[in-house]
Amino acid sequence: MKKLLLLVFMIIMASAFGQEKMKIVAGSLGVLKDQTEVNVEVKFENVLFMKENITEAQYLENRKKQVLENPKRGEEAWKKWIEEWENYKKEYYADYFAKGLNKAYKNISFKKDGSAKYTLLVETNWVFPGWHAGLTAMTAEITGKIKLVETNNPSAVLAEVKLEKFDKFTQNREFVMEYGRIAAAYESAGKYLGKEIKKSLK
């Protein structure tokens, strides 16, 4: 009985803790009522990394050193890694965020570079890329804001959602790589935000 009560308590605490990782702090998502399409955009600029809050340049310098020092990898591996890193920043993070949204709420089409009236804008402030070690792994964490803005007037913020070390698990084919785990975090954030949108539009 004690074990059952402990399990129930842990589930409740985990649920409450999870809710604090994504929280609507201003406005309402209800403005999306009657919308059939919403743009998505991910900003990945001046982001801090790791527990030490290092810059992206410092993080990449450390990562390059690790790759080049690995006898099984080397210069070609680093060239591929940094190329994918830039691709994910410029394109794929937004794609994964939209993918999560579209999985969770199917009455609206979420996509990049559309002509929709509203845009969901992710402003990323901090990232912990997680790690992968064979059978075990740690998910990436993201801190930042998701703003619902008018596409033609981004200063008009209609709702704001806070992400605080958001780390809900979703896997993808590149999960063993840092950029893959970060992409998974964006997809998961999209899924949870899609659920919030669904609740707001009932």
CSV table of C-alpha atoms in Angstrom, one decimal, residues 50-146:
chain,number,residue,atom,x,y,z
A,50,MET,CA,25.2,24.3,-20.5
A,51,LYS,CA,25.0,24.8,-16.7
A,52,GLU,CA,27.9,27.3,-17.0
A,53,ASN,CA,25.9,29.6,-19.4
A,54,ILE,CA,28.7,29.7,-22.0
A,55,THR,CA,28.1,31.3,-25.4
A,56,GLU,CA,27.4,29.4,-28.6
A,57,ALA,CA,31.0,30.2,-29.8
A,58,GLN,CA,32.5,28.7,-26.6
A,59,TYR,CA,30.2,25.7,-26.8
A,60,LEU,CA,31.2,25.0,-30.5
A,61,GLU,CA,34.9,25.5,-29.7
A,62,ASN,CA,34.6,22.8,-26.9
A,63,ARG,CA,32.6,20.5,-29.2
A,64,LYS,CA,35.1,20.8,-32.0
A,65,LYS,CA,37.9,19.9,-29.6
A,66,GLN,CA,36.0,16.8,-28.5
A,67,VAL,CA,35.4,15.7,-32.0
A,68,LEU,CA,38.9,16.2,-33.3
A,69,GLU,CA,40.4,14.5,-30.3
A,70,ASN,CA,38.4,11.4,-31.0
A,71,PRO,CA,40.5,9.0,-33.1
A,72,LYS,CA,37.4,7.5,-34.6
A,73,ARG,CA,36.1,10.8,-35.9
A,74,GLY,CA,38.4,13.7,-36.9
A,75,GLU,CA,38.2,16.6,-39.4
A,76,GLU,CA,35.6,15.1,-41.7
A,77,ALA,CA,33.3,14.2,-38.8
A,78,TRP,CA,33.5,17.8,-37.5
A,79,LYS,CA,32.8,19.3,-41.0
A,80,LYS,CA,29.6,17.2,-41.2
A,81,TRP,CA,28.7,18.0,-37.6
A,82,ILE,CA,29.0,21.8,-37.9
A,83,GLU,CA,27.2,21.8,-41.2
A,84,GLU,CA,24.2,19.9,-39.7
A,85,TRP,CA,24.3,22.2,-36.7
A,86,GLU,CA,23.8,25.2,-38.9
A,87,ASN,CA,21.1,23.5,-41.0
A,88,TYR,CA,19.1,22.6,-37.8
A,89,LYS,CA,19.4,26.2,-36.5
A,90,LYS,CA,18.3,27.8,-39.8
A,91,GLU,CA,15.6,25.3,-40.9
A,92,TYR,CA,15.0,22.1,-39.0
A,93,TYR,CA,14.2,23.4,-35.5
A,94,ALA,CA,11.2,25.3,-36.8
A,95,ASP,CA,10.2,22.2,-38.9
A,96,TYR,CA,10.3,20.0,-35.7
A,97,PHE,CA,8.3,22.6,-33.7
A,98,ALA,CA,5.6,22.7,-36.4
A,99,LYS,CA,5.6,18.9,-36.5
A,100,GLY,CA,4.8,18.7,-32.8
A,101,LEU,CA,2.1,21.3,-33.1
A,102,ASN,CA,0.5,19.5,-36.1
A,103,LYS,CA,0.5,16.2,-34.2
A,104,ALA,CA,-1.3,17.6,-31.2
A,105,TYR,CA,-3.8,19.8,-32.9
A,106,LYS,CA,-5.1,19.0,-36.4
A,107,ASN,CA,-7.6,21.8,-36.9
A,108,ILE,CA,-4.9,24.3,-37.7
A,109,SER,CA,-2.0,23.9,-40.1
A,110,PHE,CA,1.2,25.1,-38.5
A,111,LYS,CA,4.1,25.8,-41.0
A,112,LYS,CA,7.0,28.0,-41.7
A,113,ASP,CA,7.0,31.0,-44.0
A,114,GLY,CA,3.3,31.0,-44.6
A,115,SER,CA,1.0,34.0,-45.1
A,116,ALA,CA,-1.1,33.4,-41.9
A,117,LYS,CA,-2.4,36.3,-39.8
A,118,TYR,CA,-0.6,35.0,-36.7
A,119,THR,CA,2.9,33.6,-36.0
A,120,LEU,CA,4.1,31.4,-33.1
A,121,LEU,CA,7.6,32.7,-32.4
A,122,VAL,CA,10.0,30.7,-30.3
A,123,GLU,CA,12.7,32.9,-28.7
A,124,THR,CA,15.4,30.6,-27.3
A,125,ASN,CA,17.5,31.9,-24.4
A,126,TRP,CA,19.3,28.8,-23.0
A,127,VAL,CA,20.0,25.2,-24.1
A,128,PHE,CA,21.3,22.1,-22.4
A,129,PRO,CA,22.0,19.7,-25.3
A,130,GLY,CA,21.7,16.5,-23.2
A,131,TRP,CA,23.8,13.5,-24.0
A,132,HIS,CA,23.6,10.0,-25.5
A,133,ALA,CA,25.6,7.0,-24.3
A,134,GLY,CA,24.4,3.9,-26.1
A,135,LEU,CA,21.4,2.5,-24.1
A,136,THR,CA,21.1,5.6,-21.9
A,137,ALA,CA,20.5,9.2,-22.8
A,138,MET,CA,19.5,12.5,-21.3
A,139,THR,CA,17.1,14.8,-23.2
A,140,ALA,CA,17.9,18.3,-24.2
A,141,GLU,CA,16.5,21.2,-22.2
A,142,ILE,CA,15.2,24.6,-23.6
A,143,THR,CA,14.5,27.8,-21.8
A,144,GLY,CA,12.9,30.7,-23.5
A,145,LYS,CA,9.5,32.1,-24.6
A,146,ILE,CA,6.9,31.3,-27.2
